[in-house]
mmCIF file of C-alpha atoms and ligand atoms in Angstrom:
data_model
loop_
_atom_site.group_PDB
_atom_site.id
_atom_site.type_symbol
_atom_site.label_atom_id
_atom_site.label_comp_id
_atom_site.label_asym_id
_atom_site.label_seq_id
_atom_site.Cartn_x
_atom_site.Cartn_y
_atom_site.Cartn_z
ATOM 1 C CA UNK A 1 135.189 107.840 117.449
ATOM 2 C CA UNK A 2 132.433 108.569 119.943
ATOM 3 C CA UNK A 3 131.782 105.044 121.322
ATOM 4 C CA UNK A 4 130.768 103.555 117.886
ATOM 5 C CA UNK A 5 129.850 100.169 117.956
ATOM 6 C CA UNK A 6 130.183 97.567 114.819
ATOM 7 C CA UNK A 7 129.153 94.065 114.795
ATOM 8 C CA UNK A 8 131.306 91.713 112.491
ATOM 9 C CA UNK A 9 128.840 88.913 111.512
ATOM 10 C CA UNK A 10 131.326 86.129 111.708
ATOM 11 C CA UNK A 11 134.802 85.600 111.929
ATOM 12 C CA UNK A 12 136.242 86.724 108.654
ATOM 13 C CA UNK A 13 139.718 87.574 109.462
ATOM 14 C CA UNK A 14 141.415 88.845 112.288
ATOM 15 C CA UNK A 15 143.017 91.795 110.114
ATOM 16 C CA UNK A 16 139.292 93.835 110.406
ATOM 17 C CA UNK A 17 139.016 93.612 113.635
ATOM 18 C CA UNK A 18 142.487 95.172 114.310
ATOM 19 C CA UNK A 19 141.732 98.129 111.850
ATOM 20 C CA UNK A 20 138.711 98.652 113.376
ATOM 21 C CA UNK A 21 140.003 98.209 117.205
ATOM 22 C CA UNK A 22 142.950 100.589 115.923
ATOM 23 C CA UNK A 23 141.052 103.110 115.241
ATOM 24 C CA UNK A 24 138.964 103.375 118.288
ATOM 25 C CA UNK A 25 135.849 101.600 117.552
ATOM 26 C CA UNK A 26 134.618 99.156 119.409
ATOM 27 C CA UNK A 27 133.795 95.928 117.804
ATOM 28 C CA UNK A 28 131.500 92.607 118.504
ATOM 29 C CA UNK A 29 132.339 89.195 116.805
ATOM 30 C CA UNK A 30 129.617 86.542 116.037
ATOM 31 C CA UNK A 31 132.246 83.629 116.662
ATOM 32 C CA UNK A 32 130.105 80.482 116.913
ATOM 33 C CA UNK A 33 130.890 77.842 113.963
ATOM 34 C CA UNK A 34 127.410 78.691 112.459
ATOM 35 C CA UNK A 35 126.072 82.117 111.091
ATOM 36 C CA UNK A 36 123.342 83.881 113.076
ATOM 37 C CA UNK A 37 119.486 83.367 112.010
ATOM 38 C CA UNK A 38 118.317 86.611 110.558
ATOM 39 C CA UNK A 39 116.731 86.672 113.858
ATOM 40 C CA UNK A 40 119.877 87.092 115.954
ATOM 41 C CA UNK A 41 121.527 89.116 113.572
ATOM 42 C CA UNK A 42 118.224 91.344 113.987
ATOM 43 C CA UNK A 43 118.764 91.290 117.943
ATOM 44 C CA UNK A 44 122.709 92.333 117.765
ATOM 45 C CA UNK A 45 122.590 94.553 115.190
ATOM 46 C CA UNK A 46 120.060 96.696 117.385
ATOM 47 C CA UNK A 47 122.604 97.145 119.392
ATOM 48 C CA UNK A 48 125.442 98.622 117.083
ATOM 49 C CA UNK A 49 125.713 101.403 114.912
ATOM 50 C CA UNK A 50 127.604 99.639 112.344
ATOM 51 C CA UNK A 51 127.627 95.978 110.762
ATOM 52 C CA UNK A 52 130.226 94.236 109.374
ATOM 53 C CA UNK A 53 128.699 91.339 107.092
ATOM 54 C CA UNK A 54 128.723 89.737 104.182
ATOM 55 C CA UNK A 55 126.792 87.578 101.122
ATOM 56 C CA UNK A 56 124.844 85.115 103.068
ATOM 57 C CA UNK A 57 123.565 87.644 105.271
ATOM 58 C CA UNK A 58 119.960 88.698 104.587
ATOM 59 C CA UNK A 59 119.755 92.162 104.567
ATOM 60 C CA UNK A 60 116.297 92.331 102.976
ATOM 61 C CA UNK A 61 113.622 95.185 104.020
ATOM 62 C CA UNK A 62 112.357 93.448 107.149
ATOM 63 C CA UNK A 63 115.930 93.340 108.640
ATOM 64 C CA UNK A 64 116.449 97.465 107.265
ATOM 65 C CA UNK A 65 112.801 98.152 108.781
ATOM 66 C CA UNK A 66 113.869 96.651 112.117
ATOM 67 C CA UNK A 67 117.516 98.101 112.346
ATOM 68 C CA UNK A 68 117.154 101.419 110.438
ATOM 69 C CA UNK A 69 119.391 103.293 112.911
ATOM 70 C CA UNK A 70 121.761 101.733 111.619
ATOM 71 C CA UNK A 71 124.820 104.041 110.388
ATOM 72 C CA UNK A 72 126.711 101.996 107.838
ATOM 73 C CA UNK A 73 126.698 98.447 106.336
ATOM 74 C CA UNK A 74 129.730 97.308 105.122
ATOM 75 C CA UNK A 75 130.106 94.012 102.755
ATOM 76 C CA UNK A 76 132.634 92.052 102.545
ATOM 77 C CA UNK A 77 132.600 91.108 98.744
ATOM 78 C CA UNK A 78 132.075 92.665 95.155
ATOM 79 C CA UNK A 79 128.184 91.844 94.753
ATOM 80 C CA UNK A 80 125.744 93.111 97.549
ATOM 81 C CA UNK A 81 122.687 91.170 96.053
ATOM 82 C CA UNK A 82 121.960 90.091 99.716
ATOM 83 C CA UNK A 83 121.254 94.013 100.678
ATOM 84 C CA UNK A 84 117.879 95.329 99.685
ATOM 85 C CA UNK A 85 119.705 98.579 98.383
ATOM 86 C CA UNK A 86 116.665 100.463 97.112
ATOM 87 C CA UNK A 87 116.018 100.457 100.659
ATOM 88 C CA UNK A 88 118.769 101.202 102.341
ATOM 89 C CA UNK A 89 119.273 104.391 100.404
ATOM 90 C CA UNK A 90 115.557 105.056 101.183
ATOM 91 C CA UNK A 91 116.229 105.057 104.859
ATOM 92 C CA UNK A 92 119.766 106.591 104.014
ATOM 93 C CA UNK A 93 122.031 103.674 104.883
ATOM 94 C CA UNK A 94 124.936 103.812 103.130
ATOM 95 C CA UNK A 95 126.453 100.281 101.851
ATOM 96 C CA UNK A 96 130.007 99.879 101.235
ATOM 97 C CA UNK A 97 131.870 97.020 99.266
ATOM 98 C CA UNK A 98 134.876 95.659 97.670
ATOM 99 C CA UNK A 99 135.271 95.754 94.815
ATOM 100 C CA UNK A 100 138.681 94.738 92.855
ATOM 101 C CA UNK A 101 139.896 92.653 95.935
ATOM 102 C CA UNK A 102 139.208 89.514 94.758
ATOM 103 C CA UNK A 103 139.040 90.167 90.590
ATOM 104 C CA UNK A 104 142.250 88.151 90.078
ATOM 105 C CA UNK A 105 141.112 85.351 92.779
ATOM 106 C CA UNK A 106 137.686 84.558 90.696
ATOM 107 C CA UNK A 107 138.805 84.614 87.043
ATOM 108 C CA UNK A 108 141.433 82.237 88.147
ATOM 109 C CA UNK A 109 138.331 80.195 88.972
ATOM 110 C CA UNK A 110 136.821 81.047 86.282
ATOM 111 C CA UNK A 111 139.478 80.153 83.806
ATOM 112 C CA UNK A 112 140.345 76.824 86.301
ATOM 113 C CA UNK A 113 136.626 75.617 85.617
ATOM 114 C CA UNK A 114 137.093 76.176 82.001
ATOM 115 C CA UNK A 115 139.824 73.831 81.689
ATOM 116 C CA UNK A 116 138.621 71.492 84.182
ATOM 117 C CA UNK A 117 135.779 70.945 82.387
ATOM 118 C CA UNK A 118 137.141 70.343 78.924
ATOM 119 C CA UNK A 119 139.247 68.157 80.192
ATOM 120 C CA UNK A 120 136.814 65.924 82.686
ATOM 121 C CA UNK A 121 139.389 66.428 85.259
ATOM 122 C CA UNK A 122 136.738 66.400 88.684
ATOM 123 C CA UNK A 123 135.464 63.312 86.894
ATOM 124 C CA UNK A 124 138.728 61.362 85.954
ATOM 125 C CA UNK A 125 140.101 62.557 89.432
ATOM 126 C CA UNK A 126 137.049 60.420 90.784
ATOM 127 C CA UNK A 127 137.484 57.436 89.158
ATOM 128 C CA UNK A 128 141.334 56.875 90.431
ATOM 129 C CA UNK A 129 139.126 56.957 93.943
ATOM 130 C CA UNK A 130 136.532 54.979 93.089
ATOM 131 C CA UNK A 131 139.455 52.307 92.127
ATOM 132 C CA UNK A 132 138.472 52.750 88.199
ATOM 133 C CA UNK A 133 141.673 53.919 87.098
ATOM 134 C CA UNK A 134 143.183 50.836 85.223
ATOM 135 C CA UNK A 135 144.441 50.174 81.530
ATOM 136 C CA UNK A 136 145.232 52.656 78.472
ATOM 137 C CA UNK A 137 142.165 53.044 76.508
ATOM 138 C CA UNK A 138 142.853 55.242 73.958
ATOM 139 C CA UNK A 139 139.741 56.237 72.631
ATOM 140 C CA UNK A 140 137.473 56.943 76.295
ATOM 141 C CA UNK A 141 137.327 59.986 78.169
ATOM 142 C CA UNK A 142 138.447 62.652 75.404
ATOM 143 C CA UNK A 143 138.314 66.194 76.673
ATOM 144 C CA UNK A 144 138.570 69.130 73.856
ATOM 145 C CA UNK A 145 141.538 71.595 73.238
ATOM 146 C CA UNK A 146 140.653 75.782 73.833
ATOM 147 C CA UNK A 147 143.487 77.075 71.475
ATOM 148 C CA UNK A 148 141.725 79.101 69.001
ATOM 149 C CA UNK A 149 138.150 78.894 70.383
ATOM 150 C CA UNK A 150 135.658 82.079 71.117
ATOM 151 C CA UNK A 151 135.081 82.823 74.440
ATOM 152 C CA UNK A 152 132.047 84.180 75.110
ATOM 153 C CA UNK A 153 131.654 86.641 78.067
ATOM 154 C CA UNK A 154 128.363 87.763 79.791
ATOM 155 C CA UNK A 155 129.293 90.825 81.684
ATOM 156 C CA UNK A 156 132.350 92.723 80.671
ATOM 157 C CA UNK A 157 133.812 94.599 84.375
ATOM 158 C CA UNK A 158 136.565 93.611 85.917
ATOM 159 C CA UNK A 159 136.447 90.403 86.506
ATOM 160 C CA UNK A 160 135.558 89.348 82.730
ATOM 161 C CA UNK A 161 138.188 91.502 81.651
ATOM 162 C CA UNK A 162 140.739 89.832 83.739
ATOM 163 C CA UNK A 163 139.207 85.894 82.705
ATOM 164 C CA UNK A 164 139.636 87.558 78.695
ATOM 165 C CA UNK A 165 143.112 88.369 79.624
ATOM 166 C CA UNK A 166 143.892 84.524 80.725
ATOM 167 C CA UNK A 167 142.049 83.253 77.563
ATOM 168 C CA UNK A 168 143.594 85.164 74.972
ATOM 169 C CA UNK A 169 147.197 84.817 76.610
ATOM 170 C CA UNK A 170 146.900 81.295 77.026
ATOM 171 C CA UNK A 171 144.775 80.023 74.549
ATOM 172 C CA UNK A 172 144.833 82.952 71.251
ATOM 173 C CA UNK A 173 140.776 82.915 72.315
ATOM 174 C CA UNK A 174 139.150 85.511 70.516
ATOM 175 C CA UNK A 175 136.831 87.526 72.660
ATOM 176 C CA UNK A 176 133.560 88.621 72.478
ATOM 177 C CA UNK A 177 131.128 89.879 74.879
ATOM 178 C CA UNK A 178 127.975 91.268 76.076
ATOM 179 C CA UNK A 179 126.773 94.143 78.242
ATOM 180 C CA UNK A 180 123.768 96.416 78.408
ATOM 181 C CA UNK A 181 125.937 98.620 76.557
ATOM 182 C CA UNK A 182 129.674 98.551 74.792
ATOM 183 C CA UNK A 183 132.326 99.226 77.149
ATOM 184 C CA UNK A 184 136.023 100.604 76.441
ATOM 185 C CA UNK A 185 137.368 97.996 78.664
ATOM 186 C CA UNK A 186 136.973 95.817 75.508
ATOM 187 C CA UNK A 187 139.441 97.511 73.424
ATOM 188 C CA UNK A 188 142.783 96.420 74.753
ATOM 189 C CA UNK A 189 141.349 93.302 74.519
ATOM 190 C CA UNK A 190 140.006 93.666 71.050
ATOM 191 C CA UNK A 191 136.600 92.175 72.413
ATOM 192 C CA UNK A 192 133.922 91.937 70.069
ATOM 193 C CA UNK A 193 130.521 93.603 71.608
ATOM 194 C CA UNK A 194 127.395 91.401 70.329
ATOM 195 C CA UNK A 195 124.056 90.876 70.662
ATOM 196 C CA UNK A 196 122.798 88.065 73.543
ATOM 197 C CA UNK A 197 121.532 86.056 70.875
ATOM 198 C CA UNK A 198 125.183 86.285 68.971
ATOM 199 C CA UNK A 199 127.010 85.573 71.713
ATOM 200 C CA UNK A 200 125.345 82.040 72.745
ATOM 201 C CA UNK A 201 125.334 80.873 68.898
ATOM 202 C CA UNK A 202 129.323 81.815 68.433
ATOM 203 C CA UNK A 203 130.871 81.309 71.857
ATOM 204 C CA UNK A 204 132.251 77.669 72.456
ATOM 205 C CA UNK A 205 133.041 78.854 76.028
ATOM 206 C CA UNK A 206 130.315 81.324 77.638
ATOM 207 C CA UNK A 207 131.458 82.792 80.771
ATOM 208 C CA UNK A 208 129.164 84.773 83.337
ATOM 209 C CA UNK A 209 130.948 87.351 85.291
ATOM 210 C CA UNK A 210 127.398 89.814 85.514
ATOM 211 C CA UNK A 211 126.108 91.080 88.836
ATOM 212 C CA UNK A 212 122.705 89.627 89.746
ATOM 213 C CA UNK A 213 119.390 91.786 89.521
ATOM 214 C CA UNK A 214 116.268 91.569 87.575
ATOM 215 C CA UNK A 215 117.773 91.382 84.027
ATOM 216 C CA UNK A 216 120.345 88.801 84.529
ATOM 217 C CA UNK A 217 117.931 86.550 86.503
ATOM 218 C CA UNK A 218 117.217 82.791 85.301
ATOM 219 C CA UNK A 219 118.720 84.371 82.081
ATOM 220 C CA UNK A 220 120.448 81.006 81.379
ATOM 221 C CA UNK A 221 117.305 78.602 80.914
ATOM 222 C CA UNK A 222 116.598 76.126 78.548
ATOM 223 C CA UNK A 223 115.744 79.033 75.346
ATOM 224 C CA UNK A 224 119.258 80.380 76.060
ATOM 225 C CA UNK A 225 120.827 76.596 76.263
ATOM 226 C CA UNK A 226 119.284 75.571 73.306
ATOM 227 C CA UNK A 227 120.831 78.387 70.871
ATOM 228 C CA UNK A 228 124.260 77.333 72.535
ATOM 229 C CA UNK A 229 126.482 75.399 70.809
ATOM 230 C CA UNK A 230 126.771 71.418 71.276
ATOM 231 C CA UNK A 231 130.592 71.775 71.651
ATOM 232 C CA UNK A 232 129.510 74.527 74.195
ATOM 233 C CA UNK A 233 131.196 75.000 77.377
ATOM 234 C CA UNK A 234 128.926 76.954 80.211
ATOM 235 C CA UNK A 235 130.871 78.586 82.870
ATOM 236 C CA UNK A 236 129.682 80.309 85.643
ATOM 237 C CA UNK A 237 131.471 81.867 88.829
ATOM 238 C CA UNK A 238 129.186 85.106 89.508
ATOM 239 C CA UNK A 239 125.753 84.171 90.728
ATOM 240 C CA UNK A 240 123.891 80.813 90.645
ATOM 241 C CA UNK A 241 120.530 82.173 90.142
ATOM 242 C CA UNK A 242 121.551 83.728 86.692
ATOM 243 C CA UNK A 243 121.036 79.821 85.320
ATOM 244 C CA UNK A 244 118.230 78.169 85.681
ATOM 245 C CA UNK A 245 119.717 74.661 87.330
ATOM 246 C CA UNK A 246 117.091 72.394 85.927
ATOM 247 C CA UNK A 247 117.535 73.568 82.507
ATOM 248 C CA UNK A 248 121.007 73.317 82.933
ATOM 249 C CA UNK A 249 121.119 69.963 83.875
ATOM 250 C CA UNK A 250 118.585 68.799 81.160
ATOM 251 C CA UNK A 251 120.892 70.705 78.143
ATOM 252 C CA UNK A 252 123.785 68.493 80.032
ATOM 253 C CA UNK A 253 121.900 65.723 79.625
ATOM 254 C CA UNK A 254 120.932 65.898 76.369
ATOM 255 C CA UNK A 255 123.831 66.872 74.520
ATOM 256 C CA UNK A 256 122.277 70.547 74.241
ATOM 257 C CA UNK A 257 125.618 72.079 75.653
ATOM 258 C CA UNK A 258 128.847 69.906 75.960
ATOM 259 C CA UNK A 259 129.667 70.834 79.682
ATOM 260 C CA UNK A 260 129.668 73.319 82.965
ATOM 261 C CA UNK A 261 131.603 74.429 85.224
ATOM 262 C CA UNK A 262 129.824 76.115 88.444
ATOM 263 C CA UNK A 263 131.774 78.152 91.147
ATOM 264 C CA UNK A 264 128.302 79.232 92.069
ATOM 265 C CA UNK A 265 125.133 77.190 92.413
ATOM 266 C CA UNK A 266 121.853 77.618 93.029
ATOM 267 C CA UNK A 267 120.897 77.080 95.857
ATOM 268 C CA UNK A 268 123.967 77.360 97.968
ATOM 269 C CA UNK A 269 125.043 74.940 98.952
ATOM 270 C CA UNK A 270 124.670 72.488 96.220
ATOM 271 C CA UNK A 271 123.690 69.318 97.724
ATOM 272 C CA UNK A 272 125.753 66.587 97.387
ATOM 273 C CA UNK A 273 122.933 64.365 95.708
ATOM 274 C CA UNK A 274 122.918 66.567 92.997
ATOM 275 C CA UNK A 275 122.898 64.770 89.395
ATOM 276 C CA UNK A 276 125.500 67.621 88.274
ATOM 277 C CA UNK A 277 127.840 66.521 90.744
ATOM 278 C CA UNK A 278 128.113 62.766 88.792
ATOM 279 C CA UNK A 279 127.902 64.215 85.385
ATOM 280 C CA UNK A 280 131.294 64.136 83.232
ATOM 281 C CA UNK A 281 131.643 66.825 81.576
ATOM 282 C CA UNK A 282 130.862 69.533 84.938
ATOM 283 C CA UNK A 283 133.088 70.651 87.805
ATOM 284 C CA UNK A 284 131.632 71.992 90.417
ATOM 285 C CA UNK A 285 133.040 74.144 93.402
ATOM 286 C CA UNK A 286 131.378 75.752 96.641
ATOM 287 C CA UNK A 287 131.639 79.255 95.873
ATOM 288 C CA UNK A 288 135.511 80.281 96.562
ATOM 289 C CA UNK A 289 136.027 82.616 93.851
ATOM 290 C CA UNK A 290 137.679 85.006 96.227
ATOM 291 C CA UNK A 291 139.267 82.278 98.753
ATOM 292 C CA UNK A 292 142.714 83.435 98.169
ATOM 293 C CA UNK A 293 144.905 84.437 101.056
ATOM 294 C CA UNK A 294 145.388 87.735 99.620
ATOM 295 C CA UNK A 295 142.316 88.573 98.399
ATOM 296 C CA UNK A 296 140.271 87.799 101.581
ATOM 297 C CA UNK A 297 143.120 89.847 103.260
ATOM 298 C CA UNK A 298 142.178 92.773 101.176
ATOM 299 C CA UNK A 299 138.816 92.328 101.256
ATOM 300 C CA UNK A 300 139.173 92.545 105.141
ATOM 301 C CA UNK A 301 141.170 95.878 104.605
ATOM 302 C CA UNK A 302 138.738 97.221 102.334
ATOM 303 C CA UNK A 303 135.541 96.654 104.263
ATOM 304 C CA UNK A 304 137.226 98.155 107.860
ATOM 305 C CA UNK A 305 138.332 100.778 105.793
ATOM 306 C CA UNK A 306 134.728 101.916 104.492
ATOM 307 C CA UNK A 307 133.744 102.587 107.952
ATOM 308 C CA UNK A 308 136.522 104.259 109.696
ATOM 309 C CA UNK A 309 136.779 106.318 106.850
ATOM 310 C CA UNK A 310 133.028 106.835 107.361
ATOM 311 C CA UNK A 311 133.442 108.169 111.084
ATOM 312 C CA UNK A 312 136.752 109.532 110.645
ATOM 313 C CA UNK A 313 135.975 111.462 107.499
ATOM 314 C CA UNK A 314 132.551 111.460 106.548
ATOM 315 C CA UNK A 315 133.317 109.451 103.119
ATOM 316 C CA UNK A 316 133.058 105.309 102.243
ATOM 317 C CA UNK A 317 135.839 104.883 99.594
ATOM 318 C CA UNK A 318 133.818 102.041 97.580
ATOM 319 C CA UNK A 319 130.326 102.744 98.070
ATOM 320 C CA UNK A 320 127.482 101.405 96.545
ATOM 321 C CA UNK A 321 124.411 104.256 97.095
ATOM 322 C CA UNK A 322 127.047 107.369 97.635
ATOM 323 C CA UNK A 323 123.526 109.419 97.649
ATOM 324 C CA UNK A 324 123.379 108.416 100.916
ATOM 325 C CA UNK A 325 126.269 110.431 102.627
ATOM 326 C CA UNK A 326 125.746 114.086 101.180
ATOM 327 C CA UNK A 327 125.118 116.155 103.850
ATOM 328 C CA UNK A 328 124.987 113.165 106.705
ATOM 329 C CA UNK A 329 125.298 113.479 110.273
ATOM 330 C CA UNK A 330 127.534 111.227 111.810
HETATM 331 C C1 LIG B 401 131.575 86.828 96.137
HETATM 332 O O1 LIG B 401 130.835 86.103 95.528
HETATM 333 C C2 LIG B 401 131.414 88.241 96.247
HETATM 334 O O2 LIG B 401 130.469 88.786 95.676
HETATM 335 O O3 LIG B 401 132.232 88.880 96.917
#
């Protein structure tokens, strides 16, 4: 493959690296137990025509203005909110992704969180440590049951679909959603389509599964809290700047919403002085919707794939800006 270089941005797993070694490229690992400074990542990626990288690094327009020879960027993940991708397609870098590799590996995040939450279980699993577990009370600590109840889900794709699934087998939740627009992924699920407004009033469990950009932005803040209901369960495993965490933690407080569960915080990482952390009703986790075995191992496959495919045959098979390879040179 004509001497191609790609620099893997940490040490994801071992499986990329093969693929990529396999199929004559030649690869550089950042394998220090940090991640590089945008600074560093800067330097090396000067020297490559390819990166390898994922959600934490910043590929914003001064890292795209400094490194615009680059070829192809390929993420390891579903969302790419870390690439400025208006501007990689203006300087025609094409960004590849992974979509589907870890869809089963977050909604069973998603729907863990869920029942975590209405059932205190981070909280009650704290007290046996803090020595607090000791006679029958029958009338403290009372989670609430999800048969029956409307689940509420911001952001119909894949992922939502797949946390609907879970709900209605498990629970007979009926489903109702909203998108920019209706989608026919609802109607094996016989998912209701309403307005934003609808869906915070009815929902007893709202779940985000929407890619972050402009619109979905600090959508949950206090307004959208406050037309939630009081039984309300918030659940959130797709970005952490889509809620607003003060306003969050002030509907919490005050009996606005009736508990959260957070794969995703913001910012990341939580720190571990954090009021929602010693709250009841929440469970929070440090972002590992796809920390699965086999969906990391796929998302490995996936993202080594997008670029060999690239050099081998001039196509990314999950690309983000496929404007960018019509006609390219590589
Ligand atoms: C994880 O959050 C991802 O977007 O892949």
């Amino acid at each position: 493959m004509n001497n191609k270089k790609v620099l893997i941005s940490r040490m994801f797993s071992d499986i990329e690296a093969e693929l990529l070694k396999d199929a004559g490229l030649f690869i550089t690992r950042w394998n220090k137990e940090r991640p590089m400074t945008q600074d560093e990542l800067i330097e090396k990626a000067k020297l490559h025509n390819a990166l390898f990288c994922t959600l934490s690094d910043k590929i914003d327009k001064k890292f795209l203005s400094e490194c615009s020879h680059l070829e192809i960027i390929s993420q390891y993940g579903v969302g790419y909110d870390n690439i400025d991708i208006p501007e990689a397609t203006r300087l025609g870098i094409p960004v590849g992704y992974t979509p589907d590799a870890l869809t089963e590996a977050t909604a069973d995040i998603a729907f863990g969180l869920m029942i975590a939450v209405s059932r205190k279980m981070f909280f009650m699993h704290k007290k046996i440590i803090k020595g607090e577990w000791d006679y029958f009370k029958p009338r403290a600590n009372l989670g609430m049951e999800l048969k029956d109840k409307t689940l509420g889900i911001y952001g119909l794709g894949r992922i939502g679909v797949k946390m609907a699934e879970r709900c209605k087998g498990a629970y007979n939740m009926k489903i109702i959603y909203h998108n920019r627009k209706p989608t026919p992924k609802a109607d094996e699920l016989q998912a209701e389509y309403v307005d934003f407004n609808t869906l915070l009033t009815r929902s007893d469990v709202v779940s985000l599964h929407c890619t972050l950009n402009e619109e979905t932005k600090g959508v949950f803040n206090k307004e959208a809290f406050s037309k939630m209901k009081p039984s309300s369960i918030f659940v959130n495993t797709s970005r952490g700047m889509v809620h607003n965490e003060h306003d969050l933690i002030e509907a919490l407080n005050t009996g606005t919403i009736w508990g959260a569960g957070l794969d995703v915080t913001n910012p990341e990482p939580m720190q571990p002085d954090n009021p929602l952390l010693q709250m009841e009703n929440v469970a929070v986790l440090p972002h590992i919707g796809s920390a699965t075995i086999e969906a990391r191992t796929e998302m490995a496959r996936m993202a080594a794939e997008n670029i060999i495919e690239f050099y081998k045959n001039k196509r990314i098979p999950h690309i983000v800006n496929p404007e960018t390879i019509k006609n390219r040179q590589v």
